């Protein structure tokens, strides 16, 4: 096939801090990528505008024709309606915003919206650490804690679009969560919470990455914060396993960059309190890194349009 005729799929990841964009071929190979700051305080139109501005030069220099765009966005989304339902306090003017309409108007191709963690899981199942698995729990540990469910070979979003939201399971203390609730897993295991808990223990302001480095250097307060995060993650996994009988778990996000520190704490807690099924948890780190969400968004488009590698 001549490259000028090949179909291209755009993937967009709108996070609280950074927006990632990719252009993929029909086998989901990333042909080009870019990132830009997310103007999260400036409203939905500004956020979509920033994403499209980052995407435009990629499309201009990549031979082929765009056939669809996928968006992974933070918050609870109405995928069918293409709009954001609920957003955290990190965003202004995002809840209620009609994402797919704005993207379709700008690009002139079909667009599909997913929660960013759903898109992350699409990416890891289609070409990452859990490729071709039929039942998976996906978790992202970043500014917040997100979750998604893949069951019987398909994403399960639930009737209200909130299935798998593991970061907002309560019962993890009483600290306020970014969603407005209290004591959710996110208050233990997000990057923002790890930094806050370390500051509470020591009076020192550090990022989650700094806390991980301190833990590696033997700082017991830092290790205690990460141990609490790991034990909380393990408890949430066991809760999910008890409800949905899913024991394969893929973990991504910036906090997962401290995997050598975090994984032993999770595994130790899982060994002490395994799923009721007795089936061991398969716990893996995400393979696609920052590409997972935009590649997963592109995979969603490919699936929706019925386009498989080699058919166009």
Coordinates of C-alpha atoms in Angstrom, one line a residue:
X1 CA 0.0 0.0 0.0
X2 CA 1.3 3.4 -0.9
X3 CA 1.9 5.4 2.3
X4 CA -0.3 8.3 1.1
X5 CA -3.3 5.9 1.1
X6 CA -2.7 4.2 4.4
X7 CA -5.3 4.9 7.2
X8 CA -4.1 6.8 10.2
X9 CA -5.6 6.8 13.7
X10 CA -5.0 9.7 16.1
X11 CA -4.8 9.0 19.9
X12 CA -5.1 11.8 22.4
X13 CA -4.5 11.6 26.2
X14 CA -5.7 14.6 28.1
X15 CA -4.2 14.4 31.6
X16 CA -4.3 16.8 34.5
X17 CA -0.8 18.1 33.7
X18 CA 0.2 16.9 30.3
X19 CA -1.6 16.1 27.0
X20 CA 0.0 13.3 24.9
X21 CA -0.9 12.8 21.2
X22 CA 0.1 10.1 18.8
X23 CA -0.5 9.1 15.2
X24 CA -0.8 5.4 14.6
X25 CA -0.9 3.1 11.6
X26 CA -3.7 0.5 11.4
X27 CA -1.5 -2.1 13.3
X28 CA -1.2 0.5 16.1
X29 CA 2.4 1.3 15.4
X30 CA 3.2 4.8 16.7
X31 CA 4.4 6.8 13.7
X32 CA 4.8 10.1 15.5
X33 CA 4.1 11.6 18.9
X34 CA 4.1 14.9 20.8
X35 CA 3.1 16.3 24.1
X36 CA 2.0 19.6 25.5
X37 CA 0.9 21.2 28.8
X38 CA -2.8 20.7 29.6
X39 CA -4.5 24.1 30.3
X40 CA -6.7 22.4 32.9
X41 CA -7.7 25.6 34.5
X42 CA -8.8 27.2 31.3
X43 CA -11.8 25.0 30.4
X44 CA -12.7 22.3 27.9
X45 CA -12.3 24.3 24.7
X46 CA -8.8 25.3 25.7
X47 CA -7.8 21.7 26.6
X48 CA -9.1 20.4 23.2
X49 CA -7.5 23.3 21.4
X50 CA -4.1 22.5 23.0
X51 CA -4.5 18.8 22.0
X52 CA -5.4 19.6 18.4
X53 CA -2.6 22.1 18.1
X54 CA -0.1 19.4 19.2
X55 CA -1.7 16.9 16.7
X56 CA -1.7 19.2 13.7
X57 CA 2.0 19.1 12.8
X58 CA 2.1 15.3 13.3
X59 CA -0.7 14.9 10.7
X60 CA 1.0 17.3 8.4
X61 CA 4.2 15.4 8.2
X62 CA 2.9 11.8 8.4
X63 CA 1.9 10.3 5.0
X64 CA -1.6 8.8 5.0
X65 CA -5.2 9.9 5.6
X66 CA -6.8 10.3 9.0
X67 CA -9.8 8.1 9.5
X68 CA -10.6 8.6 13.2
X69 CA -9.5 10.0 16.5
X70 CA -9.7 8.6 20.0
X71 CA -9.6 10.6 23.2
X72 CA -8.7 9.3 26.7
X73 CA -9.8 11.9 29.2
X74 CA -9.5 12.2 33.0
X75 CA -12.8 11.9 34.8
X76 CA -16.0 9.9 34.6
X77 CA -17.2 10.1 31.0
X78 CA -20.3 9.4 28.9
X79 CA -18.6 7.5 26.1
X80 CA -21.7 7.1 24.1
X81 CA -22.6 10.8 24.4
X82 CA -19.0 11.9 24.0
X83 CA -18.9 14.2 27.0
X84 CA -17.3 14.5 30.5
X85 CA -19.7 13.7 33.3
X86 CA -17.5 14.2 36.4
X87 CA -14.0 15.8 36.7
X88 CA -11.7 16.2 39.7
X89 CA -10.9 19.6 41.3
X90 CA -7.8 19.8 39.0
X91 CA -10.0 20.8 36.1
X92 CA -12.2 23.8 35.4
X93 CA -14.9 23.8 32.8
X94 CA -14.4 20.1 32.0
X95 CA -17.5 18.4 33.5
X96 CA -20.2 18.6 30.9
X97 CA -17.9 19.4 28.0
X98 CA -18.8 17.8 24.6
X99 CA -15.4 16.4 23.7
X100 CA -16.1 14.3 20.7
X101 CA -18.2 17.0 19.0
X102 CA -15.4 19.5 19.3
X103 CA -12.8 17.0 17.9
X104 CA -15.1 15.9 15.1
X105 CA -15.8 19.5 14.1
X106 CA -12.1 20.2 14.0
X107 CA -10.9 17.1 12.2
X108 CA -13.8 16.0 10.1
X109 CA -13.5 12.4 11.1
X110 CA -15.3 10.2 13.7
X111 CA -14.1 10.6 17.3
X112 CA -14.6 8.4 20.3
X113 CA -14.2 9.3 24.0
X114 CA -13.1 7.0 26.8
X115 CA -12.0 7.6 30.4
X116 CA -8.2 7.8 30.3
X117 CA -7.8 4.6 32.3
X118 CA -10.2 2.7 30.0
X119 CA -8.0 3.8 27.2
X120 CA -4.9 2.8 29.1
X121 CA -6.3 -0.7 29.4
X122 CA -7.3 -0.8 25.7
X123 CA -3.7 -0.1 24.9
X124 CA -2.2 -2.7 27.3
X125 CA -4.6 -5.4 26.1
X126 CA -4.1 -4.6 22.4
X127 CA -0.3 -4.3 22.4
X128 CA 1.1 -4.1 25.9
X129 CA 1.8 -6.2 29.0
X130 CA -1.5 -8.1 29.0
X131 CA -1.9 -8.5 25.3
X132 CA -4.9 -10.8 24.4
X133 CA -5.9 -11.4 28.0
X134 CA -9.6 -11.8 28.4
X135 CA -10.1 -10.6 32.0
X136 CA -7.9 -7.8 33.5
X137 CA -8.0 -5.0 36.1
X138 CA -6.1 -1.9 35.0
X139 CA -4.8 0.6 37.5
X140 CA -3.1 3.9 36.9
X141 CA -1.2 5.6 39.7
X142 CA -0.6 9.2 38.8
X143 CA -1.9 12.5 40.0
X144 CA -4.9 10.4 41.0
X145 CA -5.6 6.7 41.1
X146 CA -7.7 5.3 38.2
X147 CA -9.1 1.8 37.4
X148 CA -10.8 0.0 34.6
X149 CA -12.2 -3.5 33.9
X150 CA -11.7 -5.8 30.9
X151 CA -14.0 -8.8 31.1
X152 CA -14.7 -11.5 28.6
X153 CA -12.5 -9.8 26.1
X154 CA -14.1 -6.4 26.2
X155 CA -14.1 -3.3 28.2
X156 CA -16.8 -3.2 30.9
X157 CA -17.6 0.5 31.6
X158 CA -20.9 -0.2 33.6
X159 CA -24.3 1.4 33.1
X160 CA -23.0 4.8 34.4
X161 CA -19.5 4.7 33.0
X162 CA -17.8 4.3 36.3
X163 CA -17.0 0.5 36.5
X164 CA -13.5 -0.2 37.7
X165 CA -13.0 3.2 39.5
X166 CA -10.8 1.5 42.1
X167 CA -9.2 4.8 43.2
X168 CA -12.5 5.8 44.8
X169 CA -13.2 2.7 46.9
X170 CA -13.6 4.0 50.4
X171 CA -12.3 2.6 53.7
X172 CA -8.7 3.8 53.6
X173 CA -8.8 6.3 56.4
X174 CA -10.5 9.7 56.5
X175 CA -8.5 12.1 54.5
X176 CA -10.3 14.1 51.8
X177 CA -10.2 12.9 48.2
X178 CA -10.0 14.9 45.1
X179 CA -13.5 13.7 44.1
X180 CA -15.0 15.2 47.2
X181 CA -15.3 12.0 49.2
X182 CA -13.1 10.8 52.1
X183 CA -10.8 7.9 52.8
X184 CA -10.6 6.6 49.2
X185 CA -7.6 4.6 47.9
X186 CA -6.4 7.7 46.1
X187 CA -5.6 9.3 49.4
X188 CA -3.0 6.6 49.9
X189 CA -1.6 5.7 46.5
X190 CA -1.7 8.8 44.2
X191 CA 1.5 10.8 43.6
X192 CA -0.1 13.8 45.2
X193 CA -1.1 11.8 48.3
X194 CA 2.3 10.1 48.7
X195 CA 3.9 13.6 48.7
X196 CA 1.3 14.9 51.2
X197 CA 1.7 11.9 53.5
X198 CA 5.5 12.2 53.6
X199 CA 5.1 15.9 54.4
X200 CA 2.8 15.1 57.2
X201 CA 5.3 12.7 58.7
X202 CA 8.5 14.8 58.2
X203 CA 7.5 18.4 57.6
X204 CA 9.5 18.2 54.3
X205 CA 7.9 19.0 50.9
X206 CA 8.9 16.4 48.3
X207 CA 7.5 15.0 45.1
X208 CA 6.4 11.3 45.0
X209 CA 9.5 10.6 42.9
X210 CA 11.7 12.3 45.6
X211 CA 10.0 10.2 48.3
X212 CA 10.8 7.1 46.3
X213 CA 14.4 8.1 46.0
X214 CA 14.6 8.8 49.7
X215 CA 13.0 5.3 50.4
X216 CA 15.7 3.7 48.2
X217 CA 18.3 5.5 50.3
X218 CA 16.9 4.0 53.5
X219 CA 14.6 6.8 54.7
X220 CA 12.1 4.9 56.9
X221 CA 9.4 7.6 56.7
X222 CA 9.5 7.3 52.9
X223 CA 9.4 3.6 53.0
X224 CA 6.4 3.7 55.4
X225 CA 4.5 6.0 53.0
X226 CA 5.1 3.6 50.1
X227 CA 4.3 0.6 52.2
X228 CA 0.9 2.1 53.0
X229 CA 0.4 2.8 49.4
X230 CA 1.3 -0.8 48.4
X231 CA -0.9 -2.3 51.1
X232 CA -3.8 -0.2 50.1
X233 CA -3.4 -1.2 46.4
X234 CA -3.3 -4.8 47.4
X235 CA -6.5 -4.5 49.4
X236 CA -8.3 -2.8 46.5
X237 CA -7.1 -5.7 44.2
X238 CA -8.5 -8.3 46.6
X239 CA -11.8 -6.4 46.8
X240 CA -12.0 -6.4 43.0
X241 CA -11.1 -10.1 42.9
X242 CA -13.8 -10.8 45.4
X243 CA -16.5 -8.9 43.4
X244 CA -15.5 -9.6 39.8
X245 CA -13.1 -12.7 40.1
X246 CA -10.4 -10.9 38.1
X247 CA -6.9 -11.7 39.2
X248 CA -4.7 -10.3 36.4
X249 CA -3.7 -6.7 37.2
X250 CA -1.7 -4.3 35.1
X251 CA -0.4 -1.2 36.8
X252 CA 0.8 2.0 35.1
X253 CA 1.1 5.7 35.7
X254 CA 3.9 7.9 37.1
X255 CA 4.0 6.4 40.6
X256 CA 4.5 3.0 39.0
X257 CA 8.0 4.4 38.0
X258 CA 8.9 3.3 41.6
X259 CA 7.9 -0.3 40.8
X260 CA 11.0 -1.9 42.4
X261 CA 10.0 -0.2 45.6
X262 CA 6.2 -0.5 45.3
X263 CA 5.8 -4.1 44.0
X264 CA 7.2 -5.9 47.0
X265 CA 4.9 -4.1 49.3
X266 CA 1.9 -5.1 47.1
X267 CA 3.0 -8.7 46.7
X268 CA 3.6 -9.1 50.4
X269 CA 0.1 -7.8 51.3
X270 CA -1.4 -10.1 48.6
X271 CA 0.4 -13.1 50.0
X272 CA -0.9 -12.3 53.5
X273 CA -4.5 -11.8 52.3
X274 CA -5.1 -13.5 48.9
X275 CA -8.3 -13.5 46.9
X276 CA -11.1 -15.8 48.2
X277 CA -10.9 -17.8 45.0
X278 CA -7.4 -19.0 46.0
X279 CA -6.2 -18.1 42.5
X280 CA -2.9 -16.2 42.7
X281 CA -2.9 -12.6 41.4
X282 CA -0.8 -12.0 38.3
X283 CA 0.6 -8.5 38.9
X284 CA 2.4 -6.8 36.0
X285 CA 3.8 -3.4 35.2
X286 CA 2.4 -1.6 32.1
X287 CA 4.6 -2.0 29.0
X288 CA 3.5 1.0 26.9
X289 CA 4.6 3.7 29.3
X290 CA 3.2 7.2 28.3
X291 CA 1.9 5.7 25.0
X292 CA -0.6 3.5 26.7
X293 CA -3.5 5.9 26.9
X294 CA -3.2 7.5 23.4
X295 CA -2.5 4.1 21.7
X296 CA -5.5 2.7 23.6
X297 CA -7.6 5.5 22.4
X298 CA -6.5 4.8 18.8
X299 CA -7.2 1.1 19.3
X300 CA -10.8 2.0 20.4
X301 CA -11.2 3.9 17.2
X302 CA -9.9 1.1 15.1
X303 CA -12.3 -1.3 16.8
X304 CA -15.3 1.0 16.4
X305 CA -14.6 1.5 12.7
X306 CA -14.0 -2.2 12.1
X307 CA -10.6 -1.6 10.6
X308 CA -8.1 -4.3 11.1
X309 CA -4.5 -4.4 10.0
X310 CA -4.1 -5.1 6.3
X311 CA -7.7 -4.6 5.4
X312 CA -7.4 -1.0 4.1

